[in-house]
Coordinates of C-alpha atoms in Angstrom, one line a residue:
Chain G
X539 CA 21.7 31.1 83.7
X540 CA 22.9 31.2 79.7
X541 CA 24.0 27.3 79.0
X542 CA 23.3 28.9 74.9
X543 CA 27.5 28.2 73.4
X544 CA 27.7 31.0 70.0
X545 CA 28.0 29.0 67.3
X546 CA 30.7 31.3 66.1
X547 CA 32.9 30.9 69.6
X548 CA 31.7 26.8 68.5
X549 CA 33.4 27.3 65.3
X550 CA 36.2 28.9 66.6
X551 CA 37.6 26.5 69.3
X552 CA 37.4 24.2 66.6
X553 CA 39.6 24.8 64.6
X554 CA 41.7 26.2 66.8
X555 CA 41.7 22.7 68.5
X556 CA 42.5 20.8 65.0
X557 CA 45.1 24.0 63.9
X558 CA 46.9 22.4 67.2
X559 CA 46.6 19.2 66.5
X560 CA 44.4 18.2 69.6
X561 CA 41.3 16.9 67.9
X562 CA 42.9 15.0 65.1
X563 CA 40.3 11.8 64.7
X564 CA 42.6 9.0 66.2
X565 CA 43.4 11.0 69.6
X566 CA 39.7 10.2 70.4
X567 CA 40.0 7.2 70.3
X568 CA 41.1 5.4 73.2
X569 CA 41.0 1.9 73.6
X570 CA 42.7 -1.1 71.1
X571 CA 39.7 -2.4 68.9
X572 CA 37.6 1.3 68.9
X573 CA 37.0 2.9 65.5
X574 CA 35.7 6.0 63.6
X575 CA 32.7 5.5 61.2
X576 CA 31.3 9.1 59.5
X577 CA 32.9 10.8 62.4
X578 CA 31.7 8.8 65.5
X579 CA 33.3 5.9 67.2
X580 CA 32.3 2.8 68.2
X581 CA 34.0 -0.5 69.3
X582 CA 34.5 0.2 73.3
X583 CA 36.2 -2.2 75.6
X584 CA 33.8 -5.1 77.0
X585 CA 32.2 -3.6 80.0
X586 CA 33.5 -4.6 83.6
X587 CA 32.1 -6.3 86.3
X588 CA 33.9 -6.0 90.0
X589 CA 32.4 -6.2 93.0
X590 CA 34.1 -3.0 95.3
X591 CA 33.9 -1.3 98.7
X592 CA 31.8 1.5 98.1
X593 CA 29.2 3.9 100.4
X594 CA 29.8 7.5 99.1
X595 CA 27.5 9.8 97.4
X596 CA 25.9 7.2 94.9
X597 CA 26.1 10.2 92.1
X598 CA 28.6 11.6 91.4
X599 CA 30.0 14.1 88.0
X600 CA 29.4 17.7 88.0
X601 CA 27.2 17.4 84.6
X602 CA 24.7 16.0 86.6
X603 CA 21.8 18.1 88.2
X604 CA 18.0 17.2 89.7
X605 CA 14.8 18.4 86.8
X606 CA 14.4 20.5 85.9
X607 CA 17.5 21.6 85.3
X608 CA 20.6 21.0 83.5
X609 CA 24.1 21.1 83.9
X610 CA 26.3 24.9 82.1
X611 CA 28.6 22.8 79.3
X612 CA 31.8 24.8 80.6
X613 CA 33.6 23.1 78.7
X614 CA 35.0 23.6 75.0
X615 CA 34.8 21.0 72.6
X616 CA 34.7 17.8 73.9
X617 CA 36.2 15.4 77.6
X618 CA 35.8 12.4 79.0
X619 CA 33.1 12.7 82.1
X620 CA 33.7 9.9 84.6
X621 CA 29.9 9.5 86.1
X622 CA 28.2 7.5 88.8
X623 CA 24.4 6.6 89.1
X624 CA 24.2 3.8 92.0
X625 CA 21.3 1.7 91.5
X626 CA 19.5 2.7 95.0
X627 CA 15.9 2.0 96.9
X628 CA 13.8 4.7 97.9
X629 CA 10.5 6.1 99.4
X630 CA 9.1 8.9 97.5
X631 CA 6.3 10.6 97.0
X632 CA 4.5 11.5 93.3
X633 CA 1.0 12.8 94.7
X634 CA 0.4 14.0 97.6
X635 CA 0.5 11.2 100.6
X636 CA 0.9 8.6 97.8
X637 CA 3.9 6.7 98.6
X638 CA 6.0 3.9 97.5
X639 CA 9.4 2.1 97.3
X640 CA 10.4 3.2 94.1
X641 CA 13.6 1.7 92.9
X642 CA 16.1 4.4 91.4
X643 CA 18.7 5.8 89.7
X644 CA 20.7 8.0 92.5
X645 CA 17.8 8.1 94.6
X646 CA 14.5 10.8 92.8
X647 CA 12.6 9.7 90.1
X648 CA 13.3 10.6 87.7
X649 CA 16.9 10.4 87.9
X650 CA 19.3 12.8 87.2
X651 CA 19.9 14.6 84.1
X652 CA 23.2 13.6 82.8
X653 CA 24.9 16.7 80.2
X654 CA 27.1 15.8 77.8
X655 CA 28.4 17.8 74.5
X656 CA 28.1 15.5 71.2
X657 CA 31.2 13.2 70.9
X658 CA 31.4 13.3 75.4
X659 CA 32.7 10.2 75.6
X660 CA 31.4 8.7 79.2
X661 CA 33.3 6.6 81.6
X662 CA 29.9 4.8 83.5
X663 CA 29.8 3.7 86.6
X664 CA 26.9 2.0 88.3
X665 CA 27.1 -0.2 91.8
X666 CA 23.3 -2.8 92.8
X667 CA 23.2 -0.8 96.4
X668 CA 19.5 -2.1 96.4
X669 CA 20.7 -4.2 99.5
X670 CA 21.4 -0.9 101.6
X671 CA 19.8 2.5 102.9
X672 CA 21.5 5.7 101.2
X673 CA 20.0 9.0 102.3
X674 CA 20.2 11.1 99.7
X675 CA 18.6 14.6 101.7
X676 CA 21.4 15.3 104.1
X677 CA 24.7 17.1 102.2
X678 CA 27.4 14.7 100.4
X679 CA 31.0 15.3 99.7
X680 CA 32.3 14.8 97.1
X681 CA 28.3 14.2 95.1
X682 CA 27.3 16.2 92.5
X683 CA 25.4 19.3 92.0
X684 CA 21.8 16.6 91.9
X685 CA 22.1 16.9 95.7
X686 CA 22.1 20.2 96.2
X687 CA 18.8 20.9 94.4
X688 CA 17.2 17.8 95.4
X689 CA 17.8 19.5 99.3
X690 CA 17.1 22.6 98.2
X691 CA 13.3 21.1 96.8
X692 CA 12.6 17.8 98.2
X693 CA 9.3 17.7 97.1
X694 CA 8.8 13.5 96.6
X695 CA 10.4 13.1 100.9
X696 CA 13.1 10.7 99.5
X697 CA 12.4 7.9 102.4
X698 CA 16.3 5.5 102.3
X699 CA 14.4 1.7 101.5
X700 CA 15.7 -1.6 100.8
X701 CA 14.6 -3.9 98.2
X702 CA 17.0 -5.7 96.6
X703 CA 17.0 -6.9 92.8
X704 CA 19.3 -7.2 89.8
X705 CA 19.3 -4.3 88.3
X706 CA 21.0 -2.8 84.8
X707 CA 21.4 0.4 83.3
X708 CA 20.7 0.9 79.4
X709 CA 21.7 4.7 78.0
X710 CA 19.6 5.5 74.8
X711 CA 22.7 8.3 73.8
X712 CA 24.9 5.4 74.1
X713 CA 25.2 2.8 70.9
X714 CA 26.5 -0.5 72.1
X715 CA 26.1 -4.3 72.0
X716 CA 23.4 -4.3 74.9
X717 CA 24.3 -7.8 75.7
X718 CA 26.9 -6.8 77.4
X719 CA 26.9 -2.5 79.0
X720 CA 23.3 -2.8 80.1
X721 CA 23.5 -6.1 81.3
X722 CA 22.0 -7.1 84.5
X723 CA 23.7 -7.1 88.4
X724 CA 22.9 -8.6 91.2
X725 CA 23.2 -6.3 94.5
X726 CA 26.5 -5.6 95.6
X727 CA 27.6 -6.0 92.4
X728 CA 29.2 -3.6 90.3
X729 CA 29.3 -2.5 86.7
X730 CA 31.4 0.1 85.1
X731 CA 31.3 0.5 80.9
X732 CA 31.8 3.6 78.6
X733 CA 30.1 5.2 75.6
X734 CA 30.0 7.9 74.2
X735 CA 27.7 10.5 73.0
X736 CA 27.7 10.5 68.8
X737 CA 24.6 11.6 68.3
X738 CA 23.4 14.6 70.0
X739 CA 19.4 14.5 71.7
X740 CA 17.5 14.1 74.6
X741 CA 17.7 10.3 75.5
X742 CA 15.9 7.8 78.1
X743 CA 18.2 5.9 80.3
X744 CA 15.8 3.1 81.4
X745 CA 16.6 -0.1 83.5
X746 CA 16.2 -2.8 81.0
X747 CA 16.1 -6.4 83.4
X748 CA 12.5 -7.8 82.7
X749 CA 10.4 -7.0 83.4
X750 CA 11.5 -3.8 82.5
X751 CA 7.6 -2.7 82.2
X752 CA 7.9 -3.1 85.9
X753 CA 11.4 -1.9 86.5
X754 CA 11.0 1.9 84.7
X755 CA 7.5 1.7 86.6
X756 CA 9.3 1.1 89.2
X757 CA 11.4 4.9 89.0
X758 CA 14.3 3.5 86.9
X759 CA 14.4 6.3 84.1
X760 CA 16.2 9.2 83.3
X761 CA 17.8 12.1 80.6
X762 CA 20.3 12.8 79.2
X763 CA 20.8 15.4 77.0
X764 CA 23.4 15.3 74.7
X765 CA 23.9 18.6 73.3
X766 CA 25.1 19.8 68.5
X767 CA 28.7 20.2 68.8
X768 CA 28.2 23.0 67.3
X769 CA 25.4 24.8 69.8
X770 CA 21.9 25.5 68.8
X771 CA 21.8 28.7 66.3
X772 CA 19.8 30.9 68.8
X773 CA 20.0 31.5 71.7
X774 CA 17.7 30.4 74.3
X775 CA 17.3 33.1 77.8
X776 CA 16.7 30.2 80.7
X777 CA 16.4 26.2 79.3
X778 CA 14.5 23.4 82.0
X779 CA 14.5 19.8 81.8
X780 CA 10.3 18.0 81.9
X781 CA 10.5 14.8 81.9
X782 CA 6.8 12.6 81.8
X783 CA 6.6 9.4 83.1
X784 CA 3.6 7.2 84.4
X785 CA 2.5 5.8 87.4
X786 CA 0.8 2.5 88.2
X787 CA -0.1 2.5 92.0
X788 CA -2.4 0.6 94.2
X789 CA -2.7 0.5 97.7
X790 CA -1.5 -2.5 99.6
X791 CA -3.6 -4.3 102.0
X792 CA -0.1 -5.2 103.4
X793 CA 1.8 -2.3 104.2
X794 CA -0.4 0.8 104.2
X795 CA 1.4 2.3 101.6
X796 CA 1.2 2.0 98.1
X797 CA 2.6 -0.3 95.6
X798 CA 2.7 -0.7 91.6
X799 CA -0.3 -1.8 90.2
X800 CA 0.5 -4.5 87.6
X801 CA -2.1 -5.8 85.7
X802 CA -2.9 -2.1 85.8
X803 CA 0.7 -1.1 83.6
X804 CA -0.4 -3.6 81.6
X805 CA -3.7 -1.9 81.3
X806 CA -1.4 0.6 80.8
X807 CA -4.6 2.8 82.8
X808 CA -1.9 4.5 85.8
X809 CA -2.9 6.1 88.4
X810 CA -0.6 9.3 88.0
X811 CA 1.0 10.6 85.5
X812 CA 3.6 13.3 85.9
X813 CA 6.3 15.6 84.7
X814 CA 8.9 15.4 86.9
X815 CA 8.1 13.2 89.4
X816 CA 5.5 14.8 91.3
X817 CA 1.8 15.3 90.6
X818 CA 2.9 19.2 92.2
X819 CA 6.4 19.9 91.0
X820 CA 5.7 22.3 88.4
X821 CA 3.2 23.7 90.5
X822 CA 4.5 23.9 93.7
X823 CA 8.0 25.1 92.4
X824 CA 7.2 27.2 89.0
X825 CA 9.6 27.8 85.9
X826 CA 9.7 31.2 85.7
X827 CA 10.2 32.7 82.6
X828 CA 10.3 37.1 81.7
X829 CA 8.2 38.1 79.0
X830 CA 10.0 38.4 76.0
X831 CA 12.5 35.4 76.7
X832 CA 13.3 32.6 75.0
X833 CA 13.4 29.1 76.9
X834 CA 14.0 26.5 75.6
X835 CA 13.0 22.8 77.3
X836 CA 14.6 19.2 76.9
X837 CA 11.9 17.5 77.2
X838 CA 11.6 13.1 77.8
X839 CA 8.6 11.3 77.5
X840 CA 9.5 7.7 79.3
X841 CA 6.7 6.4 79.5
X842 CA 7.2 3.3 80.4
X843 CA 4.0 2.6 77.6
X844 CA 2.2 6.7 77.4
X845 CA 2.8 9.3 74.5
X846 CA 2.7 12.5 75.2
X847 CA 1.0 15.3 73.5
X848 CA 3.5 17.5 75.1
X849 CA 1.2 21.3 74.8
X850 CA 2.2 24.6 76.3
X851 CA -1.2 27.0 77.3
X852 CA -0.6 29.7 75.6
X853 CA 2.3 29.7 73.5
X854 CA 3.4 28.6 70.8
X855 CA 6.5 26.6 70.0
X856 CA 9.4 28.8 67.5
X857 CA 11.2 25.8 66.8
X858 CA 11.1 22.2 67.9
X859 CA 14.0 19.6 67.6
X860 CA 12.9 16.5 67.6
X861 CA 15.1 14.0 69.3
X862 CA 17.5 17.2 69.9
X863 CA 18.8 16.6 66.4
X864 CA 19.2 20.6 64.6
X865 CA 18.4 17.9 60.6
X866 CA 15.3 17.7 62.8
X867 CA 13.7 20.9 62.9
X868 CA 10.4 22.4 63.2
X869 CA 8.9 26.0 63.7
X870 CA 6.1 26.9 64.5
X871 CA 4.4 23.4 66.3
X872 CA 1.0 24.0 69.0
X873 CA 1.8 20.3 70.3
X874 CA 5.0 17.3 70.3
X875 CA 3.9 14.0 69.9
X876 CA 6.2 11.9 72.1
X877 CA 6.1 7.8 72.0
X878 CA 7.8 6.7 74.8
X879 CA 11.3 7.9 75.3
X880 CA 10.8 10.1 72.3
X881 CA 12.7 13.7 73.4
X882 CA 12.4 16.9 71.8
X883 CA 14.3 20.0 72.2
X884 CA 11.3 22.4 71.8
X885 CA 11.8 26.3 72.1
X886 CA 9.0 29.3 72.2
X887 CA 9.5 32.7 73.4
X888 CA 7.2 33.9 76.7
X889 CA 4.0 36.1 74.9
X890 CA 3.8 38.6 78.1
X891 CA 3.5 38.3 82.1
X892 CA 1.7 36.1 83.2
X893 CA 0.8 31.7 84.0
X894 CA 1.5 29.3 81.5
X895 CA -0.1 25.5 81.7
X896 CA 2.5 22.9 80.5
X897 CA 0.1 20.0 79.7
X898 CA -0.2 16.7 78.2
X899 CA -3.0 17.2 76.1
X900 CA -3.4 13.6 75.9
X901 CA -6.3 15.5 78.8
X902 CA -7.2 12.3 80.6
X903 CA -3.1 12.4 81.2
X904 CA -3.3 15.9 81.8
X905 CA -6.4 15.6 84.2
X906 CA -4.4 12.7 86.2
X907 CA -0.9 15.2 87.2
X908 CA 0.7 15.7 83.0
X909 CA 0.7 19.3 84.2
X910 CA 2.6 22.0 85.3
X911 CA 3.2 25.7 85.3
X912 CA 6.1 28.7 84.0
X913 CA 5.0 32.0 86.0
X914 CA 6.3 34.9 83.5
X915 CA 7.6 38.3 85.0
X916 CA 7.2 41.5 82.7
X917 CA 9.5 41.8 80.5
X918 CA 13.0 42.9 81.2
X919 CA 14.9 45.3 78.8
Chain Y
X340 CA 19.7 -32.2 115.0
X341 CA 18.6 -31.9 111.6
X342 CA 20.0 -35.8 110.8
X343 CA 17.7 -37.3 114.0
X344 CA 14.9 -35.3 112.2
X345 CA 15.3 -36.8 108.4
X346 CA 15.7 -40.1 110.4
X347 CA 12.6 -40.2 111.8
X348 CA 10.3 -38.0 109.1
X349 CA 12.0 -41.2 106.8
X350 CA 10.5 -43.5 109.1
X351 CA 6.8 -42.3 108.7
X352 CA 4.4 -42.8 106.0
X353 CA 5.0 -40.7 103.4
X354 CA 1.9 -38.8 103.4
X355 CA 2.4 -37.2 107.2
X356 CA 3.1 -33.4 107.4
X357 CA 6.0 -32.4 109.3
X358 CA 5.9 -30.6 113.2
X359 CA 7.9 -26.6 112.5
X360 CA 11.3 -28.4 112.8
X361 CA 10.3 -30.9 110.3
X362 CA 10.9 -32.6 106.8
X363 CA 7.9 -32.4 104.2
X364 CA 7.7 -35.2 101.8
X365 CA 6.6 -34.4 98.5
X366 CA 5.1 -36.9 96.2
X367 CA 5.7 -36.1 92.6
X368 CA 4.3 -36.7 89.7
X369 CA 3.8 -34.8 85.7
X370 CA 4.2 -31.6 85.6
X371 CA 5.5 -28.0 83.6
X372 CA 7.3 -26.0 84.7
X373 CA 5.2 -21.9 84.6
X374 CA 7.5 -20.3 83.2
X375 CA 8.5 -21.4 80.1
X376 CA 12.2 -22.2 78.8
X377 CA 13.4 -22.2 75.7
X378 CA 10.8 -24.6 73.6
X379 CA 7.8 -25.4 75.4
X380 CA 9.6 -29.4 76.3
X381 CA 5.4 -30.2 78.1
X382 CA 5.5 -32.1 81.3
X383 CA 8.4 -33.9 83.0
X384 CA 8.5 -36.3 85.7
X385 CA 9.0 -34.4 89.0
X386 CA 10.6 -37.4 91.4
X387 CA 9.4 -37.6 95.0
X388 CA 11.5 -35.2 97.1
X389 CA 12.0 -34.1 101.2
X390 CA 11.6 -30.0 101.3
X391 CA 12.6 -28.7 104.4
X392 CA 9.2 -27.1 105.8
X393 CA 11.1 -24.3 107.0
X394 CA 13.9 -22.1 106.0
X395 CA 17.0 -22.5 108.4
X396 CA 17.4 -20.3 110.6
X397 CA 20.2 -18.3 111.9
X398 CA 20.4 -20.5 115.5
X399 CA 21.2 -23.4 113.0
X400 CA 23.2 -22.0 110.8
X401 CA 25.7 -20.7 113.2
X402 CA 26.0 -24.7 114.6
X403 CA 27.3 -25.1 111.0
X404 CA 29.4 -22.4 111.3
X405 CA 30.8 -23.1 114.6
X406 CA 31.4 -26.7 113.6
X407 CA 32.4 -25.5 110.2
X408 CA 34.7 -22.3 111.0
X409 CA 36.0 -23.0 107.5
X410 CA 32.3 -20.7 106.4
X411 CA 32.7 -17.8 108.6
X412 CA 32.2 -14.9 107.7
X413 CA 36.4 -13.6 108.4
X414 CA 37.6 -17.1 107.0
X415 CA 35.4 -17.5 104.3
X416 CA 37.2 -17.3 100.6
X417 CA 36.0 -14.6 98.8
X418 CA 35.6 -16.1 95.6
X419 CA 32.7 -18.1 97.9
X420 CA 30.9 -15.4 99.1
X421 CA 30.2 -11.9 98.7
X422 CA 31.4 -9.1 101.2
X423 CA 28.1 -9.0 103.2
X424 CA 28.2 -12.8 103.7
X425 CA 27.2 -13.3 107.4
X426 CA 27.6 -8.9 107.7
X427 CA 24.3 -8.3 109.7
X428 CA 25.5 -10.9 112.2
X429 CA 27.3 -8.7 115.5
X430 CA 30.7 -11.4 115.2
X431 CA 31.5 -13.7 113.3
X432 CA 30.4 -16.4 115.6
X433 CA 27.5 -14.2 117.8
X434 CA 24.1 -13.8 117.1
X435 CA 22.0 -10.2 117.9
X436 CA 18.7 -8.7 117.5
X437 CA 16.6 -7.8 114.5
X438 CA 17.6 -10.2 111.0
X439 CA 20.4 -11.6 113.5
X440 CA 18.1 -12.9 116.2
X441 CA 18.4 -16.6 116.3
X442 CA 14.8 -17.6 115.2
X443 CA 15.1 -15.5 111.9
X444 CA 15.4 -17.2 108.5
X445 CA 19.6 -17.0 108.0
X446 CA 19.9 -14.1 105.2
X447 CA 23.2 -12.9 103.2
X448 CA 24.2 -16.5 102.9
X449 CA 25.9 -17.2 99.0
X450 CA 24.9 -20.0 96.8
X451 CA 28.3 -22.0 98.3
X452 CA 27.0 -21.5 102.1
X453 CA 23.5 -23.0 101.3
X454 CA 25.3 -25.9 99.7
X455 CA 27.5 -26.5 102.5
X456 CA 25.5 -26.4 104.8
X457 CA 23.1 -29.1 103.2
X458 CA 25.2 -31.6 102.1
X459 CA 26.6 -31.3 105.8
X460 CA 23.1 -32.4 107.0
X461 CA 23.3 -35.1 104.7
X462 CA 21.1 -33.5 102.1
X463 CA 20.7 -30.9 99.1
X464 CA 19.3 -27.5 97.5
X465 CA 16.0 -28.3 95.8
X466 CA 16.8 -28.0 92.4
X467 CA 14.4 -25.3 90.6
X468 CA 11.6 -27.4 89.5
X469 CA 11.2 -28.8 93.2
X470 CA 10.5 -25.7 94.9
X471 CA 8.2 -24.7 92.2
X472 CA 6.6 -27.5 91.9
X473 CA 6.5 -27.7 96.0
X474 CA 5.2 -23.6 95.4
X475 CA 2.6 -24.8 92.7
X476 CA 1.3 -28.1 95.1
X477 CA 1.4 -25.7 98.5
X478 CA -0.6 -23.5 96.7
X479 CA -3.9 -25.7 95.4
X480 CA -3.4 -27.4 98.7
X481 CA -4.3 -24.1 100.6
X482 CA -6.2 -23.1 97.7
X483 CA -4.7 -20.2 97.0
X484 CA -6.5 -18.5 93.7
X485 CA -3.7 -16.8 91.5
X486 CA -4.7 -12.5 92.7
X487 CA -4.3 -13.4 96.0
X488 CA -0.8 -14.7 94.8
X489 CA -0.2 -12.2 92.7
X490 CA -1.4 -9.7 95.5
X491 CA 0.9 -10.9 98.4
X492 CA 4.3 -11.5 95.4
X493 CA 4.0 -7.9 94.2
X494 CA 3.4 -6.8 97.9
X495 CA 6.9 -8.2 99.1
X496 CA 8.6 -6.8 95.4
X497 CA 7.5 -3.8 96.8
X498 CA 8.3 -4.2 100.1
X499 CA 10.0 -7.2 101.8
X500 CA 10.8 -6.4 104.8
X501 CA 14.3 -6.8 104.8
X502 CA 14.7 -4.0 107.7
X503 CA 12.7 -6.0 109.8
X504 CA 11.8 -10.3 109.2
X505 CA 9.7 -12.1 110.9
X506 CA 10.7 -15.7 112.8
X507 CA 10.5 -18.3 110.4
X508 CA 7.6 -20.9 110.7
X509 CA 5.0 -18.1 112.3
X510 CA 1.8 -20.0 113.2
X511 CA 0.2 -23.3 111.2
X512 CA 2.0 -24.2 108.4
X513 CA -0.7 -24.6 106.0
X514 CA -2.0 -27.1 103.2
X515 CA 1.1 -29.7 103.0
X516 CA 2.8 -28.7 105.3
X517 CA 5.1 -26.1 104.2
X518 CA 6.0 -22.8 106.2
X519 CA 6.1 -19.5 104.3
X520 CA 7.4 -20.2 100.5
X521 CA 6.5 -17.2 99.5
X522 CA 5.9 -13.7 101.8
X523 CA 9.5 -14.0 103.8
X524 CA 12.7 -14.7 101.9
X525 CA 13.9 -15.9 98.2
X526 CA 15.4 -18.6 98.4
X527 CA 18.6 -20.8 97.0
X528 CA 18.0 -23.5 94.7
X529 CA 20.7 -26.0 93.0
X530 CA 19.9 -24.4 89.5
X531 CA 18.6 -20.9 90.4
X532 CA 19.9 -19.9 86.3
X533 CA 17.9 -19.9 83.2
X534 CA 20.2 -20.7 80.9
X535 CA 18.5 -19.4 77.4
X536 CA 19.2 -20.0 74.3
X537 CA 19.8 -17.1 72.1
X538 CA 20.9 -17.6 68.3
X539 CA 24.2 -19.3 68.8
X540 CA 24.5 -16.5 71.4
X541 CA 23.1 -18.4 75.6
X542 CA 22.0 -16.2 78.0
X543 CA 20.9 -16.5 82.0
X544 CA 18.6 -13.2 81.2
X545 CA 21.0 -10.8 81.6
X546 CA 19.7 -9.2 78.5
X547 CA 17.9 -6.5 78.6
X548 CA 14.4 -5.4 77.5
X549 CA 11.9 -6.8 76.4
X550 CA 13.0 -10.6 76.8
X551 CA 9.9 -11.3 79.1
X552 CA 6.8 -12.5 76.5
X553 CA 9.2 -15.7 75.9
X554 CA 8.6 -16.9 78.8
X555 CA 5.1 -16.4 79.6
X556 CA 2.4 -18.8 78.2
X557 CA -0.1 -16.3 79.9
X558 CA 0.4 -12.8 80.5
X559 CA -1.7 -12.1 84.0
X560 CA -0.2 -11.3 87.1
X561 CA 0.9 -14.6 88.7
X562 CA 3.0 -15.5 86.0
X563 CA 4.7 -12.4 86.6
X564 CA 5.1 -12.7 90.1
X565 CA 6.6 -16.0 89.4
X566 CA 8.5 -14.8 86.3
X567 CA 9.9 -12.0 88.9
X568 CA 11.8 -15.2 91.4
X569 CA 12.9 -16.3 88.3
X570 CA 14.5 -13.3 86.9
X571 CA 15.6 -12.0 90.2
X572 CA 17.8 -15.7 91.1
X573 CA 18.6 -16.2 87.6
X574 CA 21.3 -12.5 88.0
X575 CA 22.5 -13.3 90.8
X576 CA 25.9 -15.2 90.8
X577 CA 26.5 -18.3 93.4
X578 CA 28.4 -15.7 95.7
X579 CA 25.3 -12.6 96.0
X580 CA 24.3 -12.7 99.1
X581 CA 21.7 -10.5 99.8
X582 CA 19.2 -9.6 103.0
X583 CA 16.0 -10.7 102.5
X584 CA 17.7 -14.4 100.1
X585 CA 17.8 -17.5 102.5
X586 CA 17.3 -21.1 101.9
X587 CA 15.8 -24.6 103.3
X588 CA 17.0 -28.0 102.2
X589 CA 16.2 -30.8 100.1
X590 CA 16.5 -34.6 100.9
X591 CA 16.0 -37.6 98.6
X592 CA 14.1 -40.7 99.5
X593 CA 15.9 -43.7 100.8

């Protein structure tokens, strides 16, 4: 799968668009009150909060995938994405035998990865369905590619759960008034708002409802990848999304299972630290590549509170674009430090056939699960 | 029947605990909410009040709905309840199994419906302060440690048992004679929304992130467990119903 879009093609598209008058500044402004600063769009309309009779797929949109997959941007220039990610409760496993009732966007932890292009507009809809059981492990008509990928690799063994709670959505990729767009909605209510991907990057989204520590530690986060409009300067052969996060679980004497441990979360003492939501996620289904290939990782450290010193054993990051912005290019990095909610695009060239461990080089985290594997085949000519 | 019980209770000496169907007298006192609102205002006075010893049941709410069909789920105006109001009942005026059994706490009731019910009985919803005061007095009376209180509440948040609620008033009512303030359902109170100042703006604790430390005098688990109750209530709307949200009534002493 090649997701790369060459700068030459992008430039050509832009030029054609301008020649046809299709990309003028005013055409990108949709609603009254919107304005542009330095080519970026601000002043988006107020969020709409309403009730709807909706019981369809909790994740809708062609560019929403389950980690480590990233959707291909199979269109030129900019477009508007209609995206739905409903809040649902779900029992998930994060390590063998360690189940808990997670609060999620779309049913997995981390939630679906949204891929858009810099300048794209997102019309986002979210219903708080925390008070109804929602199954995500059966085929869904009208759902996003996310469901097929979850069903192909159901490592979290998702089971519907009910845990009515107020929730909200905060996209770090959006530039808006948070008290409006990121407002909390009760169970049964839907919110719809827009944001424009003004900056490229690997962004976190999460529930911002207090206690935000509990809501995020319960599983409400995921990644938005905003690819730069001019594309990356080098072509990648493989692209994968990695989301690192901590879990704070303790045995629950009442249910016999596990539950969130607030004292441990406050003390930053996680029970598990994972890549893509399970200590075995990238061991049972390792990432794949071949010798000589350029692997591009979109890495987000979702926290909620820890840092990640991301490293690939046996490789050096040829190029790193911190926060996924081409202006922030580093070369020859052994480790990339990501604070909570920092992201980066990291390229490395696979040296030879073999097994490459991906780790948080803060070894206390690696020991608790922040490790994975990339299996490399022989060089393909 | 409940009205009769109120009269009976009122005629009793004020400290008497209620039986399983009764009403508990809570003597007031100087008290400070465990959650700091806006500016620390110090302790305030809580007046004496009466509180149902347990939540209102499906059976009781069905009686109310039969007497006041305007509160049937197929007749109550949409502005007074959301689409899932009483939706766990098999029919608009009939109970059933599981959470719709007669002895289970009535859930999927809006604030409007809960208020109407209590008013019909000559009562009202408890104020947030009254409910929280009763909760703290009950904890003191039972001798529940902050750690045990937090453990039970966090466990309930994690696994609220929404699919199979227990019946109300199980076992002996401990302490002040109040059943299940925690661990069965969350309960409506009259002033359920926290109104918070933010410069010239106000907020009902719906804003994103980072607004927790302002409200907590201590950052221990017990205060967080309490905070989550305030936070959840504050983000409901008056027409909200959920499978884990019920109520009980309060009354003014004569």
